Amino acid sequence: MLNYAYRGLPWDIVFGVDAARRLPDEMDQRGLERALVLTTPNQARQGEQLKRQLAHRAVGLFSEAVMHVPSGTLAAATHMAKAVDARCTVALGGGSTTGLGKALAVKNGLANVAIPTTYAGSEMTDIWAVTEGDRKVTKRDVRAVPTLTIYDPKLTLSLPPKFAAASGMNAMAQAVVNVATHRPNPMVGAMAADAIRTLAQNLPLIMRNGDDLEARTGALYGASLAAAALGTGTTSLHHRLCHAFGGAFNTPHAETHAVLLPYSVDFNASAIPKATSRVAEALGSDSAAGGLRLLAESVGAPLSLSEIGVGRSDIEKAVRLALAAPLDNARPVSPDELHELLVRAFDGQLLGSGSAIATGARTSQPA
Ligand code: NAD
């Protein structure tokens, strides 16, 4: 029998090719003014252009956003926001920049506009974080959800295909864990399944032709749906593992998701076979883990932990960190099993209980 609870988030979204051109009008309609534009150093030039486009609506540019919102960066952005009397932020960039806007919203009550240029999907969740030293503290707060999100696929054309692949697999992970889950929710699952299909269709097309605007549009839509599922759904072993590696070894966020996803899905498959087969179906594959692995291969995403800077000796610590707190997962995870999973992920050998597939791996590099 159908039995579920669903709580949505206050999304306000404008999606479409050239949607970013409408930003001034959209801001005026919502009474958003005195914007501090946020970017990473890499996207500072686009930030300047955006500031010019906003004219009197923009009061400054802070172009020092970095991954994981270090407390020093948040303090510097807060200082600047106060100095220019900003009333809102406009974050142009990936999850790092959106994350800074979210932290400023929660800590300083600044309305936040997000213009995502990767597939991280942070703009659709209420998850925000600040990092103090090497300790990243993540919380959920509805005030973090952007006041307005503008998705313009044209802004993703400059995303290099290699990063688009990893970022797309990060989005895929958000969707997959909300279909292959022991806590299914029909509304979340519907968004997540469509996200899986859309991402699986479009990511390979982008790899073939980075200028394919239709594929870029599909991938951005898929990523937004995947993140909507994450924002209103659940996480389990997979996100715990990625958090452990990112936190302890500073592995690149999107690439860590790309590597670990087939392994975590494979691990849980025997406990939730029906849910896992829905992932396979959405991927158009016989096996969820195998299909994810083939997709990662076809888009050139990293396939092994050794490729993303993890050493074999790091595995022990990752196991400890991942299991340090209680974990709500489809099946219990013992330290030995997790160790074995990570050794296989280190070598890039997908050969677990849940899938019969050992795909033709690219040769993984030594640590
Ligand atoms: P990122 O934002 O760090 O971007 C990586 C690099 O790519 C940056 O230098 C950026 O300026 C550049 N870039 C972004 N878009 C570009 C484009 N279109 N063209 C050219 N260069 C571009 O990376 P990310 O993977 O998007 O975000 C990672 C961060 O987001 C992590 O801190 C992660 O924890 C966080 N995140 C949070 C959530 C959440 O729900 N809170 C979800 C996903 C990710």
GROMACS .gro file of C-alpha atoms and ligand atoms in nm:
model
  411
    1MET     CA    1   0.000   0.000   0.000
    2LEU     CA    2   0.114   0.351  -0.080
    3ASN     CA    3   0.231   0.525   0.233
    4TYR     CA    4   0.466   0.820   0.230
    5ALA     CA    5   0.541   1.173   0.348
    6TYR     CA    6   0.689   1.442   0.125
    7ARG     CA    7   0.805   1.789   0.214
    8GLY     CA    8   0.906   2.011  -0.076
    9LEU     CA    9   1.150   2.300  -0.074
   10PRO     CA   10   1.068   2.658  -0.179
   11TRP     CA   11   1.225   2.646  -0.525
   12ASP     CA   12   1.179   2.941  -0.758
   13ILE     CA   13   1.329   2.843  -1.094
   14VAL     CA   14   1.369   2.999  -1.435
   15PHE     CA   15   1.516   2.749  -1.684
   16GLY     CA   16   1.602   2.798  -2.050
   17VAL     CA   17   1.856   2.894  -2.311
   18ASP     CA   18   1.942   3.263  -2.255
   19ALA     CA   19   1.750   3.268  -1.924
   20ALA     CA   20   2.046   3.453  -1.767
   21ARG     CA   21   1.963   3.755  -1.986
   22ARG     CA   22   1.637   3.786  -1.795
   23LEU     CA   23   1.812   3.812  -1.458
   24PRO     CA   24   1.765   4.192  -1.416
   25ASP     CA   25   1.390   4.162  -1.485
   26GLU     CA   26   1.353   3.858  -1.264
   27MET     CA   27   1.533   4.041  -0.981
   28ASP     CA   28   1.312   4.348  -1.024
   29GLN     CA   29   0.999   4.133  -1.013
   30ARG     CA   30   1.110   3.993  -0.676
   31GLY     CA   31   1.237   4.322  -0.533
   32LEU     CA   32   1.595   4.192  -0.523
   33GLU     CA   33   1.848   4.477  -0.517
   34ARG     CA   34   2.202   4.568  -0.406
   35ALA     CA   35   2.353   4.238  -0.520
   36LEU     CA   36   2.700   4.115  -0.433
   37VAL     CA   37   2.806   3.895  -0.725
   38LEU     CA   38   2.997   3.582  -0.620
   39THR     CA   39   3.236   3.373  -0.833
   40THR     CA   40   3.550   3.163  -0.799
   41PRO     CA   41   3.876   3.324  -0.919
   42ASN     CA   42   3.837   3.117  -1.240
   43GLN     CA   43   3.507   3.281  -1.325
   44ALA     CA   44   3.590   3.635  -1.211
   45ARG     CA   45   3.572   3.767  -1.568
   46GLN     CA   46   3.217   3.635  -1.611
   47GLY     CA   47   3.140   3.788  -1.272
   48GLU     CA   48   3.252   4.130  -1.399
   49GLN     CA   49   3.029   4.090  -1.705
   50LEU     CA   50   2.735   3.991  -1.488
   51LYS     CA   51   2.794   4.290  -1.262
   52ARG     CA   52   2.786   4.518  -1.566
   53GLN     CA   53   2.467   4.350  -1.688
   54LEU     CA   54   2.302   4.411  -1.350
   55ALA     CA   55   2.401   4.781  -1.359
   56HIS     CA   56   2.258   4.964  -1.054
   57ARG     CA   57   2.133   4.633  -0.910
   58ALA     CA   58   2.491   4.519  -0.833
   59VAL     CA   59   2.707   4.673  -0.559
   60GLY     CA   60   3.017   4.454  -0.577
   61LEU     CA   61   3.198   4.140  -0.690
   62PHE     CA   62   3.354   3.886  -0.456
   63SER     CA   63   3.556   3.646  -0.672
   64GLU     CA   64   3.730   3.435  -0.408
   65ALA     CA   65   3.483   3.148  -0.364
   66VAL     CA   66   3.658   2.813  -0.318
   67MET     CA   67   3.547   2.457  -0.257
   68HIS     CA   68   3.381   2.363   0.075
   69VAL     CA   69   3.328   2.725   0.198
   70PRO     CA   70   3.629   2.775   0.429
   71SER     CA   71   3.536   2.993   0.729
   72GLY     CA   72   3.798   3.252   0.624
   73THR     CA   73   3.634   3.289   0.283
   74LEU     CA   74   3.293   3.325   0.443
   75ALA     CA   75   3.432   3.592   0.679
   76ALA     CA   76   3.589   3.785   0.388
   77ALA     CA   77   3.267   3.770   0.186
   78THR     CA   78   3.063   3.877   0.490
   79HIS     CA   79   3.298   4.171   0.542
   80MET     CA   80   3.259   4.280   0.182
   81ALA     CA   81   2.880   4.234   0.186
   82LYS     CA   82   2.861   4.463   0.489
   83ALA     CA   83   3.103   4.717   0.343
   84VAL     CA   84   2.894   4.758   0.026
   85ASP     CA   85   2.562   4.723   0.209
   86ALA     CA   86   2.458   4.422  -0.002
   87ARG     CA   87   2.100   4.296   0.037
   88CYS     CA   88   2.138   3.986  -0.176
   89THR     CA   89   2.399   3.773  -0.351
   90VAL     CA   90   2.410   3.640  -0.707
   91ALA     CA   91   2.628   3.327  -0.718
   92LEU     CA   92   2.752   3.250  -1.070
   93GLY     CA   93   2.932   2.915  -1.079
   94GLY     CA   94   2.935   2.560  -0.950
   95GLY     CA   95   2.867   2.413  -0.608
   96SER     CA   96   3.154   2.605  -0.447
   97THR     CA   97   3.006   2.944  -0.537
   98THR     CA   98   2.647   2.842  -0.469
   99GLY     CA   99   2.768   2.712  -0.133
  100LEU     CA  100   2.910   3.051  -0.040
  101GLY     CA  101   2.579   3.218  -0.129
  102LYS     CA  102   2.393   2.963   0.085
  103ALA     CA  103   2.621   3.020   0.385
  104LEU     CA  104   2.579   3.398   0.350
  105ALA     CA  105   2.201   3.349   0.338
  106VAL     CA  106   2.189   3.144   0.657
  107LYS     CA  107   2.450   3.343   0.852
  108ASN     CA  108   2.362   3.695   0.736
  109GLY     CA  109   2.007   3.672   0.608
  110LEU     CA  110   2.105   3.775   0.254
  111ALA     CA  111   1.862   3.666  -0.018
  112ASN     CA  112   2.053   3.445  -0.262
  113VAL     CA  113   2.025   3.406  -0.637
  114ALA     CA  114   2.201   3.105  -0.792
  115ILE     CA  115   2.312   3.075  -1.154
  116PRO     CA  116   2.457   2.723  -1.167
  117THR     CA  117   2.724   2.649  -1.427
  118THR     CA  118   2.803   2.287  -1.330
  119TYR     CA  119   2.587   1.984  -1.251
  120ALA     CA  120   2.657   1.987  -0.875
  121GLY     CA  121   2.295   2.077  -0.798
  122SER     CA  122   2.360   2.249  -0.467
  123GLU     CA  123   2.100   2.515  -0.562
  124MET     CA  124   1.817   2.260  -0.526
  125THR     CA  125   1.904   2.145  -0.174
  126ASP     CA  126   1.881   2.295   0.173
  127ILE     CA  127   2.224   2.153   0.258
  128TRP     CA  128   2.486   2.413   0.344
  129ALA     CA  129   2.833   2.386   0.491
  130VAL     CA  130   3.127   2.576   0.635
  131THR     CA  131   3.476   2.432   0.676
  132GLU     CA  132   3.687   2.522   0.980
  133GLY     CA  133   4.042   2.396   0.928
  134ASP     CA  134   3.991   2.044   0.792
  135ARG     CA  135   3.649   2.002   0.955
  136LYS     CA  136   3.354   2.052   0.724
  137VAL     CA  137   3.028   2.096   0.912
  138THR     CA  138   2.722   2.029   0.698
  139LYS     CA  139   2.369   2.125   0.803
  140ARG     CA  140   2.021   2.146   0.653
  141ASP     CA  141   1.837   2.476   0.669
  142VAL     CA  142   1.556   2.593   0.444
  143ARG     CA  143   1.699   2.948   0.452
  144ALA     CA  144   1.990   2.816   0.243
  145VAL     CA  145   1.763   2.734  -0.053
  146PRO     CA  146   1.820   3.002  -0.318
  147THR     CA  147   1.557   3.275  -0.339
  148LEU     CA  148   1.579   3.238  -0.718
  149THR     CA  149   1.766   2.996  -0.945
  150ILE     CA  150   1.836   3.078  -1.309
  151TYR     CA  151   1.942   2.783  -1.521
  152ASP     CA  152   2.092   2.886  -1.854
  153PRO     CA  153   2.240   2.588  -2.043
  154LYS     CA  154   2.454   2.825  -2.254
  155LEU     CA  155   2.660   2.899  -1.942
  156THR     CA  156   2.758   2.532  -1.922
  157LEU     CA  157   2.907   2.525  -2.274
  158SER     CA  158   3.243   2.635  -2.131
  159LEU     CA  159   3.249   2.349  -1.881
  160PRO     CA  160   3.534   2.127  -2.007
  161PRO     CA  161   3.398   1.784  -2.112
  162LYS     CA  162   3.625   1.604  -1.863
  163PHE     CA  163   3.481   1.801  -1.571
  164ALA     CA  164   3.130   1.786  -1.720
  165ALA     CA  165   3.163   1.404  -1.706
  166ALA     CA  166   3.261   1.396  -1.339
  167SER     CA  167   3.008   1.664  -1.246
  168GLY     CA  168   2.738   1.473  -1.436
  169MET     CA  169   2.823   1.157  -1.242
  170ASN     CA  170   2.794   1.361  -0.920
  171ALA     CA  171   2.440   1.452  -1.027
  172MET     CA  172   2.377   1.089  -1.124
  173ALA     CA  173   2.472   0.982  -0.770
  174GLN     CA  174   2.211   1.215  -0.620
  175ALA     CA  175   1.945   1.049  -0.833
  176VAL     CA  176   2.064   0.690  -0.801
  177VAL     CA  177   2.068   0.688  -0.420
  178ASN     CA  178   1.705   0.802  -0.428
  179VAL     CA  179   1.592   0.515  -0.650
  180ALA     CA  180   1.818   0.239  -0.516
  181THR     CA  181   1.714   0.303  -0.159
  182HIS     CA  182   1.555   0.118   0.129
  183ARG     CA  183   1.356   0.435   0.201
  184PRO     CA  184   1.172   0.485  -0.127
  185ASN     CA  185   0.945   0.785  -0.175
  186PRO     CA  186   0.730   0.784  -0.491
  187MET     CA  187   0.758   1.158  -0.557
  188VAL     CA  188   1.131   1.172  -0.498
  189GLY     CA  189   1.174   0.848  -0.694
  190ALA     CA  190   0.986   0.985  -0.997
  191MET     CA  191   1.219   1.286  -1.017
  192ALA     CA  192   1.524   1.069  -0.956
  193ALA     CA  193   1.435   0.809  -1.220
  194ASP     CA  194   1.379   1.079  -1.483
  195ALA     CA  195   1.708   1.237  -1.380
  196ILE     CA  196   1.891   0.904  -1.433
  197ARG     CA  197   1.739   0.860  -1.780
  198THR     CA  198   1.809   1.219  -1.883
  199LEU     CA  199   2.167   1.224  -1.758
  200ALA     CA  200   2.245   0.883  -1.911
  201GLN     CA  201   2.115   1.003  -2.248
  202ASN     CA  202   2.287   1.339  -2.257
  203LEU     CA  203   2.625   1.305  -2.089
  204PRO     CA  204   2.768   1.081  -2.366
  205LEU     CA  205   2.638   1.327  -2.629
  206ILE     CA  206   2.830   1.610  -2.460
  207MET     CA  207   3.147   1.402  -2.470
  208ARG     CA  208   3.098   1.355  -2.844
  209ASN     CA  209   3.031   1.723  -2.906
  210GLY     CA  210   3.085   1.976  -2.629
  211ASP     CA  211   2.893   2.240  -2.827
  212ASP     CA  212   2.574   2.034  -2.842
  213LEU     CA  213   2.341   2.281  -2.671
  214GLU     CA  214   2.050   2.039  -2.668
  215ALA     CA  215   2.258   1.781  -2.482
  216ARG     CA  216   2.390   2.048  -2.245
  217THR     CA  217   2.030   2.153  -2.182
  218GLY     CA  218   1.925   1.795  -2.111
  219ALA     CA  219   2.216   1.738  -1.876
  220LEU     CA  220   2.144   2.057  -1.682
  221TYR     CA  221   1.777   1.963  -1.652
  222GLY     CA  222   1.871   1.612  -1.539
  223ALA     CA  223   2.112   1.755  -1.284
  224SER     CA  224   1.848   1.989  -1.144
  225LEU     CA  225   1.601   1.702  -1.107
  226ALA     CA  226   1.865   1.481  -0.944
  227ALA     CA  227   1.942   1.753  -0.694
  228ALA     CA  228   1.571   1.809  -0.629
  229ALA     CA  229   1.558   1.440  -0.536
  230LEU     CA  230   1.858   1.477  -0.307
  231GLY     CA  231   1.712   1.792  -0.151
  232THR     CA  232   1.386   1.622  -0.061
  233GLY     CA  233   1.508   1.264  -0.038
  234THR     CA  234   1.775   1.064   0.131
  235THR     CA  235   2.142   0.968   0.134
  236SER     CA  236   2.317   0.652   0.254
  237LEU     CA  237   2.648   0.466   0.222
  238HIS     CA  238   2.750   0.638  -0.101
  239HIS     CA  239   2.740   0.994   0.031
  240ARG     CA  240   2.898   0.887   0.359
  241LEU     CA  241   3.194   0.745   0.168
  242CYS     CA  242   3.234   1.052  -0.053
  243HIS     CA  243   3.220   1.276   0.253
  244ALA     CA  244   3.488   1.066   0.425
  245PHE     CA  245   3.726   1.085   0.129
  246GLY     CA  246   3.661   1.453   0.058
  247GLY     CA  247   3.702   1.549   0.421
  248ALA     CA  248   4.011   1.342   0.507
  249PHE     CA  249   4.202   1.341   0.179
  250ASN     CA  250   4.060   1.643  -0.002
  251THR     CA  251   3.975   1.432  -0.306
  252PRO     CA  252   3.795   1.628  -0.582
  253HIS     CA  253   3.422   1.630  -0.505
  254ALA     CA  254   3.266   1.537  -0.839
  255GLU     CA  255   3.533   1.280  -0.930
  256THR     CA  256   3.498   1.104  -0.594
  257HIS     CA  257   3.127   1.055  -0.663
  258ALA     CA  258   3.203   0.930  -1.014
  259VAL     CA  259   3.445   0.664  -0.890
  260LEU     CA  260   3.250   0.534  -0.592
  261LEU     CA  261   2.895   0.525  -0.728
  262PRO     CA  262   2.902   0.182  -0.901
  263TYR     CA  263   3.067   0.025  -0.594
  264SER     CA  264   2.820   0.159  -0.339
  265VAL     CA  265   2.526   0.060  -0.561
  266ASP     CA  266   2.674  -0.285  -0.612
  267PHE     CA  267   2.721  -0.325  -0.237
  268ASN     CA  268   2.354  -0.255  -0.157
  269ALA     CA  269   2.205  -0.440  -0.454
  270SER     CA  270   2.144  -0.772  -0.278
  271ALA     CA  271   1.940  -0.598  -0.002
  272ILE     CA  272   1.718  -0.394  -0.236
  273PRO     CA  273   1.705  -0.589  -0.565
  274LYS     CA  274   1.380  -0.436  -0.694
  275ALA     CA  275   1.484  -0.078  -0.625
  276THR     CA  276   1.824  -0.144  -0.779
  277SER     CA  277   1.669  -0.294  -1.090
  278ARG     CA  278   1.477   0.033  -1.138
  279VAL     CA  279   1.811   0.210  -1.169
  280ALA     CA  280   1.922  -0.046  -1.427
  281GLU     CA  281   1.597   0.006  -1.618
  282ALA     CA  282   1.639   0.385  -1.618
  283LEU     CA  283   1.994   0.338  -1.745
  284GLY     CA  284   1.880   0.092  -2.011
  285SER     CA  285   2.118  -0.167  -1.870
  286ASP     CA  286   2.096  -0.520  -1.727
  287SER     CA  287   2.273  -0.421  -1.409
  288ALA     CA  288   2.267  -0.092  -1.217
  289ALA     CA  289   2.628  -0.104  -1.106
  290GLY     CA  290   2.745  -0.232  -1.443
  291GLY     CA  291   2.543   0.030  -1.629
  292LEU     CA  292   2.686   0.308  -1.414
  293ARG     CA  293   3.034   0.177  -1.471
  294LEU     CA  294   2.983   0.162  -1.846
  295LEU     CA  295   2.847   0.516  -1.844
  296ALA     CA  296   3.146   0.640  -1.643
  297GLU     CA  297   3.376   0.470  -1.892
  298SER     CA  298   3.194   0.607  -2.192
  299VAL     CA  299   3.219   0.966  -2.067
  300GLY     CA  300   3.580   0.930  -1.955
  301ALA     CA  301   3.510   0.985  -1.584
  302PRO     CA  302   3.771   0.849  -1.342
  303LEU     CA  303   3.717   0.481  -1.258
  304SER     CA  304   3.943   0.418  -0.961
  305LEU     CA  305   4.037   0.583  -0.633
  306SER     CA  306   4.402   0.557  -0.735
  307GLU     CA  307   4.328   0.791  -1.028
  308ILE     CA  308   4.204   1.067  -0.798
  309GLY     CA  309   4.497   1.081  -0.559
  310VAL     CA  310   4.396   0.826  -0.294
  311GLY     CA  311   4.675   0.600  -0.165
  312ARG     CA  312   4.614   0.234  -0.077
  313SER     CA  313   4.721   0.314   0.279
  314ASP     CA  314   4.439   0.573   0.305
  315ILE     CA  315   4.173   0.305   0.287
  316GLU     CA  316   4.199   0.204   0.653
  317LYS     CA  317   4.134   0.559   0.768
  318ALA     CA  318   3.846   0.603   0.523
  319VAL     CA  319   3.677   0.289   0.662
  320ARG     CA  320   3.713   0.421   1.017
  321LEU     CA  321   3.575   0.763   0.927
  322ALA     CA  322   3.286   0.629   0.722
  323LEU     CA  323   3.171   0.401   1.003
  324ALA     CA  324   3.241   0.641   1.291
  325ALA     CA  325   2.873   0.738   1.320
  326PRO     CA  326   2.558   0.525   1.279
  327LEU     CA  327   2.470   0.478   0.912
  328ASP     CA  328   2.118   0.441   0.775
  329ASN     CA  329   2.181   0.207   0.482
  330ALA     CA  330   1.999  -0.066   0.291
  331ARG     CA  331   2.209  -0.326   0.465
  332PRO     CA  332   2.457  -0.322   0.755
  333VAL     CA  333   2.814  -0.239   0.660
  334SER     CA  334   3.098  -0.415   0.842
  335PRO     CA  335   3.451  -0.271   0.844
  336ASP     CA  336   3.582  -0.577   0.657
  337GLU     CA  337   3.321  -0.551   0.383
  338LEU     CA  338   3.383  -0.180   0.344
  339HIS     CA  339   3.756  -0.238   0.329
  340GLU     CA  340   3.706  -0.491   0.051
  341LEU     CA  341   3.478  -0.253  -0.139
  342LEU     CA  342   3.735   0.025  -0.120
  343VAL     CA  343   4.024  -0.197  -0.225
  344ARG     CA  344   3.825  -0.285  -0.537
  345ALA     CA  345   3.742   0.082  -0.592
  346PHE     CA  346   4.110   0.165  -0.549
  347ASP     CA  347   4.199  -0.082  -0.823
  348GLY     CA  348   3.901   0.007  -1.038
  349GLN     CA  349   3.772  -0.352  -1.031
  350LEU     CA  350   3.396  -0.376  -1.012
  351LEU     CA  351   3.332  -0.738  -0.918
  352GLY     CA  352   3.090  -0.732  -0.629
  353SER     CA  353   2.809  -0.949  -0.507
  354GLY     CA  354   2.531  -0.744  -0.664
  355SER     CA  355   2.651  -0.743  -1.021
  356ALA     CA  356   2.795  -1.008  -1.242
  357ILE     CA  357   2.981  -0.745  -1.433
  358ALA     CA  358   3.350  -0.683  -1.440
  359THR     CA  359   3.377  -0.426  -1.712
  360GLY     CA  360   3.684  -0.378  -1.924
  361ALA     CA  361   3.847  -0.126  -1.694
  362ARG     CA  362   4.090   0.130  -1.816
  363THR     CA  363   4.419   0.042  -1.654
  364SER     CA  364   4.426   0.224  -1.323
  365GLN     CA  365   4.736   0.419  -1.238
  366PRO     CA  366   4.950   0.348  -0.934
  367ALA     CA  367   4.898   0.569  -0.628
  368NAD     P1  368   3.322   2.400  -0.830
  368NAD     O1  369   3.207   2.487  -0.803
  368NAD     O2  370   3.436   2.405  -0.734
  368NAD     O3  371   3.375   2.427  -0.977
  368NAD     C1  372   3.499   2.372  -1.019
  368NAD     C2  373   3.574   2.470  -1.106
  368NAD     O4  374   3.508   2.481  -1.231
  368NAD     C3  375   3.578   2.612  -1.046
  368NAD     O5  376   3.703   2.669  -1.070
  368NAD     C4  377   3.471   2.685  -1.125
  368NAD     O6  378   3.493   2.823  -1.131
  368NAD     C5  379   3.484   2.619  -1.261
  368NAD     N1  380   3.361   2.625  -1.339
  368NAD     C6  381   3.235   2.612  -1.296
  368NAD     N2  382   3.150   2.621  -1.398
  368NAD     C7  383   3.223   2.642  -1.508
  368NAD     C8  384   3.190   2.659  -1.647
  368NAD     N3  385   3.064   2.651  -1.691
  368NAD     N4  386   3.290   2.680  -1.732
  368NAD     C9  387   3.418   2.682  -1.691
  368NAD     N5  388   3.456   2.665  -1.562
  368NAD    C10  389   3.358   2.644  -1.472
  368NAD     O7  390   3.280   2.245  -0.840
  368NAD     P2  391   3.139   2.171  -0.821
  368NAD     O8  392   3.166   2.028  -0.838
  368NAD     O9  393   3.035   2.236  -0.902
  368NAD    O10  394   3.103   2.201  -0.669
  368NAD    C11  395   3.168   2.133  -0.565
  368NAD    C12  396   3.125   2.189  -0.430
  368NAD    O11  397   2.983   2.189  -0.422
  368NAD    C13  398   3.175   2.110  -0.312
  368NAD    O12  399   3.215   2.197  -0.210
  368NAD    C14  400   3.054   2.028  -0.271
  368NAD    O13  401   3.057   1.991  -0.135
  368NAD    C15  402   2.943   2.125  -0.301
  368NAD     N6  403   2.811   2.061  -0.326
  368NAD    C16  404   2.711   2.087  -0.239
  368NAD    C17  405   2.588   2.031  -0.259
  368NAD    C18  406   2.476   2.065  -0.164
  368NAD    O14  407   2.365   2.017  -0.179
  368NAD     N7  408   2.501   2.148  -0.066
  368NAD    C19  409   2.563   1.945  -0.368
  368NAD    C20  410   2.669   1.919  -0.455
  368NAD    C21  411   2.793   1.979  -0.434
   0.00000   0.00000   0.00000
